Amino acid sequence: MNSNLYDPAFWSRLQFGFTLTYHYLFPQLTMGLAWFLVYWKWRALRTGDEKYNQAVRFWAKIFGLNFAVGVVTGIPMEFQFGTNWAEFSKYAGGVIGQTLAMEGMFAFFLESAFIGALIWGEQRLGPRYHFLAAVAVALGSWISGYFILVTNAFMQHPVGYQIEANGSLGIASLSAYLFNPWAWVQFSHNQTAAVVTGSFVVASVGAFYALRGIHPIQSKLYLRAGTFTGLIASILVAFPTGDQQAKMIGNHQPVTLAAMEGRFQGGPLAGVAVIGQPNIAARRLDNPIEIPGALSFLAYGTFQSYVHGLDEYPEDAWPDNIELLYYSFHLMITLGTIFIIVMALASLKSWRGRLQSSSWLLWVLMLAFPFPYIANTLGWMTAELGRQPWLIYGLFHTRDGYSKVVSNGNTIFTLIGFTGLYFVLGLLFLYLIGREIGHGPEEVVAGRGEESFV
């Protein structure tokens, strides 16, 4: 990233990076929670056990709050394409506009149309149609994610495009664009990471209730579902989805792979750095502790595979913040490994029926919920910093995409405004979420000869 504070591109990138990072705190949880709601509704239909419907009622409210704030924080990003990134929109709008429109017209409206039915329509719809509403919400959230990721995948690995007469991009093959192989790999990796977030949040609330000794049935349900799903999703994030993402980068963005691992010299038997500090001035990785051959194997499938080094490329082709890219990637990997260990231990305790009595592990689960958010943020930082200095890899530079008529002062002013607004919005969100968790799931009690809910 250009450190010159007078550079308009720096402020436009900072503003978009801030709004994007803040926005993604919310849809990652909705996408991660969606299939929990479907599963619990399905179990309620199959067994008639009311505890599953209680879980759906409670978590649907959490889902709805996340969805609402996600919509509010996502809208400004759409406008930034026209205000701060007008040159990029002019060049690539004929391509990326297709999937952004599809996301709004098909997926977003599907999700938003049924979310009200999911939260408030249980009695009117009946069990079967309420289950279908949960399925529609889940499909809408994941299809929405796919269209957004197709857009990003085109920026990482452009396919299915053509150069129009005016020099802008257009669609040459809609099927090639929509089914970009990079999009499939990125979608599988991103969505399993969202499920990790959802699993940790579900398990965290279950641990909170267990430590307080309240809602024991719901607490046990959340802990079992959250830890088991979290273990499976954490493993899938690493392999095969993370492995395939690494291979995709190695094949199509070798200079990015070199920067992610701080490799300045190429060669076979390339190792993965467990610890090390990239030293750009000296063109080396200081104090490295490496696993020999691991990078060659992960990126290309054999230990003898040649991994390119940064010194094989001109410096203007290097990612422009190698240090931040390197640490983002390695912290993400470290957190992902910790997730597998924590969820494996918790799942083992749950299988033995000892999780709710293991206070120290309940504390770990309760306090661990922010870390998947951090890991997802680091993952996106790795993807976006690694693509630099390109907005569309190999086609369009970042330095050419920002709006030349928007001054630094205007961008800084709106960035300050977003910061203040999102701070207030975040406090309101935390208050509402805290109130719902404090109230807890509805308890089934006997009342006047029939069940009622309080």
XYZ file of C-alpha atoms in Angstrom, residues 224 227 342-362 365:
24
model
C -23.306 -30.299 20.878
C -18.727 -28.053 18.675
C -10.330 -26.479 20.520
C -13.284 -27.998 18.696
C -11.736 -31.491 18.676
C -11.264 -31.358 22.442
C -14.754 -29.929 23.000
C -16.352 -32.551 20.730
C -14.552 -35.327 22.610
C -15.783 -33.945 25.934
C -19.312 -33.621 24.518
C -19.264 -37.203 23.230
C -18.289 -38.398 26.699
C -21.003 -36.263 28.288
C -18.520 -34.172 30.252
C -18.515 -30.872 28.386
C -21.132 -29.098 30.498
C -19.186 -29.953 33.656
C -15.806 -28.864 32.266
C -15.715 -25.255 33.447
C -12.337 -24.340 31.983
C -13.301 -25.559 28.505
C -16.651 -23.774 28.729
C -15.561 -21.718 24.205
